[in-house]
């Protein structure tokens, strides 16, 4: 593993342990050249995924990019980073198990929005504002009205079920 500090192509593993959710191995490494320590994570990858962007461009699936965008959406909300990590892992597993190697970015966005809709409404709207490229205040208003309508329908169903 290449040292991120000096670029040395060798490093020594000093400690390995499973993460709390047992989805990856955390390794503490030390560079024999400069003595710096750093952490790496090893995850199971079922297949190499390629994302097809809206403009047709293809890029390698970047788990960290998905995690950063979700963390930005839940910023200052009562959602733990561990919960976001679980969502990212779930989305990645879902994509890998689909059998497809090329995934439209739209699918990833929909999976992320679905997860956020069940997690936190504010994070859901934040993510949607970027994902759906809201340009006007009216775009927000229409989207929030849809959420309210869905929530109202669910509340009415719950009231009816309780009768």
PDB file of C-alpha atoms in Angstrom:
ATOM      1  CA  UNK A   1       0.000   0.000   0.000  1.00  0.00           C
ATOM      2  CA  UNK A   2       1.447   3.344  -1.076  1.00  0.00           C
ATOM      3  CA  UNK A   3       2.162   5.808   1.744  1.00  0.00           C
ATOM      4  CA  UNK A   4      -0.051   8.918   1.362  1.00  0.00           C
ATOM      5  CA  UNK A   5       2.662  11.071   2.973  1.00  0.00           C
ATOM      6  CA  UNK A   6       5.913  10.203   1.198  1.00  0.00           C
ATOM      7  CA  UNK A   7       4.741   7.945  -1.649  1.00  0.00           C
ATOM      8  CA  UNK A   8       6.779   4.935  -0.540  1.00  0.00           C
ATOM      9  CA  UNK A   9       5.336   1.815  -2.181  1.00  0.00           C
ATOM     10  CA  UNK A  10       5.621  -0.308   0.953  1.00  0.00           C
ATOM     11  CA  UNK A  11       3.875  -0.196   4.310  1.00  0.00           C
ATOM     12  CA  UNK A  12       3.542  -2.496   7.272  1.00  0.00           C
ATOM     13  CA  UNK A  13       0.231  -3.515   8.823  1.00  0.00           C
ATOM     14  CA  UNK A  14       0.376  -2.802  12.552  1.00  0.00           C
ATOM     15  CA  UNK A  15      -3.218  -3.668  13.496  1.00  0.00           C
ATOM     16  CA  UNK A  16      -6.272  -5.199  11.780  1.00  0.00           C
ATOM     17  CA  UNK A  17      -9.813  -5.376  13.073  1.00  0.00           C
ATOM     18  CA  UNK A  18     -13.361  -5.613  11.801  1.00  0.00           C
ATOM     19  CA  UNK A  19     -15.521  -2.510  11.769  1.00  0.00           C
ATOM     20  CA  UNK A  20     -18.563  -2.434  14.055  1.00  0.00           C
ATOM     21  CA  UNK A  21     -20.938  -3.589  11.323  1.00  0.00           C
ATOM     22  CA  UNK A  22     -18.542  -6.349  10.159  1.00  0.00           C
ATOM     23  CA  UNK A  23     -18.627  -5.118   6.550  1.00  0.00           C
ATOM     24  CA  UNK A  24     -14.946  -4.259   6.226  1.00  0.00           C
ATOM     25  CA  UNK A  25     -11.537  -4.629   7.811  1.00  0.00           C
ATOM     26  CA  UNK A  26      -9.791  -1.570   9.236  1.00  0.00           C
ATOM     27  CA  UNK A  27      -6.008  -1.736   8.988  1.00  0.00           C
ATOM     28  CA  UNK A  28      -3.550   0.588  10.738  1.00  0.00           C
ATOM     29  CA  UNK A  29      -0.382   0.841   8.664  1.00  0.00           C
ATOM     30  CA  UNK A  30       3.049   2.352   9.153  1.00  0.00           C
ATOM     31  CA  UNK A  31       5.422   3.538   6.460  1.00  0.00           C
ATOM     32  CA  UNK A  32       8.958   2.156   6.965  1.00  0.00           C
ATOM     33  CA  UNK A  33      10.390   5.118   5.027  1.00  0.00           C
ATOM     34  CA  UNK A  34       8.911   8.143   6.869  1.00  0.00           C
ATOM     35  CA  UNK A  35       7.361   6.472   9.942  1.00  0.00           C
ATOM     36  CA  UNK A  36       3.904   7.950   9.303  1.00  0.00           C
ATOM     37  CA  UNK A  37       0.824   5.957  10.265  1.00  0.00           C
ATOM     38  CA  UNK A  38      -2.402   5.792   8.290  1.00  0.00           C
ATOM     39  CA  UNK A  39      -5.601   3.740   8.101  1.00  0.00           C
ATOM     40  CA  UNK A  40      -6.986   1.733   5.199  1.00  0.00           C
ATOM     41  CA  UNK A  41     -10.273  -0.123   4.837  1.00  0.00           C
ATOM     42  CA  UNK A  42     -10.740  -3.384   2.990  1.00  0.00           C
ATOM     43  CA  UNK A  43     -14.234  -4.226   1.687  1.00  0.00           C
ATOM     44  CA  UNK A  44     -15.654  -7.090  -0.308  1.00  0.00           C
ATOM     45  CA  UNK A  45     -16.365  -6.061  -3.867  1.00  0.00           C
ATOM     46  CA  UNK A  46     -18.609  -8.451  -5.746  1.00  0.00           C
ATOM     47  CA  UNK A  47     -18.087  -6.819  -9.139  1.00  0.00           C
ATOM     48  CA  UNK A  48     -16.630  -3.712 -10.718  1.00  0.00           C
ATOM     49  CA  UNK A  49     -19.424  -1.179 -11.239  1.00  0.00           C
ATOM     50  CA  UNK A  50     -19.499   1.539 -13.883  1.00  0.00           C
ATOM     51  CA  UNK A  51     -21.822   4.527 -13.545  1.00  0.00           C
ATOM     52  CA  UNK A  52     -23.421   5.952 -16.660  1.00  0.00           C
ATOM     53  CA  UNK A  53     -23.897   9.658 -16.029  1.00  0.00           C
ATOM     54  CA  UNK A  54     -26.736  11.793 -17.418  1.00  0.00           C
ATOM     55  CA  UNK A  55     -24.504  13.073 -20.225  1.00  0.00           C
ATOM     56  CA  UNK A  56     -23.605   9.504 -21.259  1.00  0.00           C
ATOM     57  CA  UNK A  57     -20.123   9.650 -19.760  1.00  0.00           C
ATOM     58  CA  UNK A  58     -18.961   6.556 -17.884  1.00  0.00           C
ATOM     59  CA  UNK A  59     -17.082   6.528 -14.581  1.00  0.00           C
ATOM     60  CA  UNK A  60     -16.077   3.944 -12.021  1.00  0.00           C
ATOM     61  CA  UNK A  61     -18.552   3.692  -9.116  1.00  0.00           C
ATOM     62  CA  UNK A  62     -17.159   5.769  -6.265  1.00  0.00           C
ATOM     63  CA  UNK A  63     -18.491   4.643  -2.913  1.00  0.00           C
ATOM     64  CA  UNK A  64     -16.851   7.612  -1.176  1.00  0.00           C
ATOM     65  CA  UNK A  65     -18.602  10.088  -3.482  1.00  0.00           C
ATOM     66  CA  UNK A  66     -21.978   8.571  -2.600  1.00  0.00           C
ATOM     67  CA  UNK A  67     -21.111   8.675   1.104  1.00  0.00           C
ATOM     68  CA  UNK A  68     -19.992  12.339   0.895  1.00  0.00           C
ATOM     69  CA  UNK A  69     -23.235  13.367  -0.816  1.00  0.00           C
ATOM     70  CA  UNK A  70     -25.348  11.577   1.806  1.00  0.00           C
ATOM     71  CA  UNK A  71     -23.288  13.050   4.655  1.00  0.00           C
ATOM     72  CA  UNK A  72     -23.832  16.502   3.166  1.00  0.00           C
ATOM     73  CA  UNK A  73     -27.590  15.881   3.053  1.00  0.00           C
ATOM     74  CA  UNK A  74     -27.735  14.765   6.707  1.00  0.00           C
ATOM     75  CA  UNK A  75     -25.376  17.479   7.969  1.00  0.00           C
ATOM     76  CA  UNK A  76     -26.619  18.944  11.271  1.00  0.00           C
ATOM     77  CA  UNK A  77     -29.426  16.386  11.379  1.00  0.00           C
ATOM     78  CA  UNK A  78     -29.850  13.694  14.050  1.00  0.00           C
ATOM     79  CA  UNK A  79     -28.339  10.997  11.813  1.00  0.00           C
ATOM     80  CA  UNK A  80     -25.121   9.207  12.757  1.00  0.00           C
ATOM     81  CA  UNK A  81     -22.264   8.679  10.292  1.00  0.00           C
ATOM     82  CA  UNK A  82     -22.601   4.955  11.021  1.00  0.00           C
ATOM     83  CA  UNK A  83     -26.188   5.032   9.737  1.00  0.00           C
ATOM     84  CA  UNK A  84     -24.997   6.725   6.528  1.00  0.00           C
ATOM     85  CA  UNK A  85     -22.278   4.073   6.179  1.00  0.00           C
ATOM     86  CA  UNK A  86     -24.937   1.346   6.433  1.00  0.00           C
ATOM     87  CA  UNK A  87     -27.034   3.058   3.756  1.00  0.00           C
ATOM     88  CA  UNK A  88     -24.039   3.314   1.423  1.00  0.00           C
ATOM     89  CA  UNK A  89     -23.182  -0.351   2.005  1.00  0.00           C
ATOM     90  CA  UNK A  90     -26.791  -1.329   1.363  1.00  0.00           C
ATOM     91  CA  UNK A  91     -26.927   0.654  -1.890  1.00  0.00           C
ATOM     92  CA  UNK A  92     -23.605  -0.778  -3.057  1.00  0.00           C
ATOM     93  CA  UNK A  93     -24.705  -4.367  -2.307  1.00  0.00           C
ATOM     94  CA  UNK A  94     -27.992  -3.747  -4.087  1.00  0.00           C
ATOM     95  CA  UNK A  95     -26.150  -2.471  -7.170  1.00  0.00           C
ATOM     96  CA  UNK A  96     -23.641  -5.336  -7.131  1.00  0.00           C
ATOM     97  CA  UNK A  97     -26.314  -7.984  -6.741  1.00  0.00           C
ATOM     98  CA  UNK A  98     -28.397  -6.563  -9.610  1.00  0.00           C
ATOM     99  CA  UNK A  99     -26.228  -8.492 -12.050  1.00  0.00           C
ATOM    100  CA  UNK A 100     -25.514  -5.348 -14.067  1.00  0.00           C
ATOM    101  CA  UNK A 101     -22.034  -3.867 -14.326  1.00  0.00           C
ATOM    102  CA  UNK A 102     -23.178  -0.571 -15.860  1.00  0.00           C
ATOM    103  CA  UNK A 103     -25.602   1.378 -13.677  1.00  0.00           C
ATOM    104  CA  UNK A 104     -27.336   4.653 -14.686  1.00  0.00           C
ATOM    105  CA  UNK A 105     -26.633   7.413 -12.155  1.00  0.00           C
ATOM    106  CA  UNK A 106     -30.417   7.884 -11.976  1.00  0.00           C
ATOM    107  CA  UNK A 107     -30.745   4.462 -10.295  1.00  0.00           C
ATOM    108  CA  UNK A 108     -28.155   5.321  -7.641  1.00  0.00           C
ATOM    109  CA  UNK A 109     -29.894   8.638  -6.984  1.00  0.00           C
ATOM    110  CA  UNK A 110     -33.264   6.931  -6.619  1.00  0.00           C
ATOM    111  CA  UNK A 111     -31.851   4.376  -4.164  1.00  0.00           C
ATOM    112  CA  UNK A 112     -30.286   7.192  -2.132  1.00  0.00           C
ATOM    113  CA  UNK A 113     -33.501   9.233  -2.155  1.00  0.00           C
ATOM    114  CA  UNK A 114     -35.532   6.206  -1.103  1.00  0.00           C
ATOM    115  CA  UNK A 115     -33.193   5.579   1.843  1.00  0.00           C
ATOM    116  CA  UNK A 116     -33.265   9.246   2.896  1.00  0.00           C
ATOM    117  CA  UNK A 117     -37.068   9.416   2.592  1.00  0.00           C
ATOM    118  CA  UNK A 118     -37.296   6.725   5.259  1.00  0.00           C
ATOM    119  CA  UNK A 119     -34.566   8.300   7.377  1.00  0.00           C
ATOM    120  CA  UNK A 120     -35.033  12.088   7.545  1.00  0.00           C
ATOM    121  CA  UNK A 121     -37.350  14.397   5.557  1.00  0.00           C
ATOM    122  CA  UNK A 122     -34.993  17.384   5.673  1.00  0.00           C
ATOM    123  CA  UNK A 123     -32.066  15.318   4.373  1.00  0.00           C
ATOM    124  CA  UNK A 124     -34.391  13.900   1.725  1.00  0.00           C
ATOM    125  CA  UNK A 125     -35.306  17.398   0.474  1.00  0.00           C
ATOM    126  CA  UNK A 126     -31.662  18.532   0.585  1.00  0.00           C
ATOM    127  CA  UNK A 127     -30.509  15.568  -1.472  1.00  0.00           C
ATOM    128  CA  UNK A 128     -33.421  15.923  -3.901  1.00  0.00           C
ATOM    129  CA  UNK A 129     -32.661  19.614  -4.454  1.00  0.00           C
ATOM    130  CA  UNK A 130     -29.273  18.688  -5.897  1.00  0.00           C
ATOM    131  CA  UNK A 131     -30.259  15.375  -7.495  1.00  0.00           C
ATOM    132  CA  UNK A 132     -33.331  16.792  -9.229  1.00  0.00           C
ATOM    133  CA  UNK A 133     -31.503  20.059  -9.974  1.00  0.00           C
ATOM    134  CA  UNK A 134     -34.050  22.460  -8.485  1.00  0.00           C
ATOM    135  CA  UNK A 135     -33.614  25.875 -10.092  1.00  0.00           C
ATOM    136  CA  UNK A 136     -36.554  27.864  -8.743  1.00  0.00           C
ATOM    137  CA  UNK A 137     -38.277  28.199  -5.382  1.00  0.00           C
ATOM    138  CA  UNK A 138     -41.373  26.760  -7.048  1.00  0.00           C
ATOM    139  CA  UNK A 139     -39.428  23.521  -7.670  1.00  0.00           C
ATOM    140  CA  UNK A 140     -38.948  23.188  -3.889  1.00  0.00           C
ATOM    141  CA  UNK A 141     -42.558  24.079  -3.197  1.00  0.00           C
ATOM    142  CA  UNK A 142     -43.872  21.430  -5.617  1.00  0.00           C
ATOM    143  CA  UNK A 143     -41.556  18.781  -4.196  1.00  0.00           C
ATOM    144  CA  UNK A 144     -42.461  19.576  -0.567  1.00  0.00           C
ATOM    145  CA  UNK A 145     -46.161  19.587  -1.519  1.00  0.00           C
ATOM    146  CA  UNK A 146     -45.716  16.065  -2.923  1.00  0.00           C
ATOM    147  CA  UNK A 147     -44.073  14.961   0.335  1.00  0.00           C
ATOM    148  CA  UNK A 148     -46.864  16.555   2.369  1.00  0.00           C
ATOM    149  CA  UNK A 149     -49.492  14.866   0.194  1.00  0.00           C
ATOM    150  CA  UNK A 150     -47.823  11.479   0.652  1.00  0.00           C
ATOM    151  CA  UNK A 151     -47.458  12.025   4.409  1.00  0.00           C
ATOM    152  CA  UNK A 152     -51.067  13.236   4.642  1.00  0.00           C
ATOM    153  CA  UNK A 153     -52.264  10.166   2.809  1.00  0.00           C
ATOM    154  CA  UNK A 154     -50.263   7.968   5.153  1.00  0.00           C
ATOM    155  CA  UNK A 155     -51.613   9.792   8.215  1.00  0.00           C
ATOM    156  CA  UNK A 156     -55.197   9.425   6.964  1.00  0.00           C
ATOM    157  CA  UNK A 157     -54.597   5.716   6.336  1.00  0.00           C
ATOM    158  CA  UNK A 158     -53.227   5.340   9.889  1.00  0.00           C
ATOM    159  CA  UNK A 159     -56.264   7.174  11.310  1.00  0.00           C
ATOM    160  CA  UNK A 160     -58.578   4.912   9.294  1.00  0.00           C
ATOM    161  CA  UNK A 161     -56.703   1.776  10.441  1.00  0.00           C
ATOM    162  CA  UNK A 162     -57.083   2.874  14.074  1.00  0.00           C
ATOM    163  CA  UNK A 163     -60.909   3.227  13.758  1.00  0.00           C
TER     164      UNK A 163
END
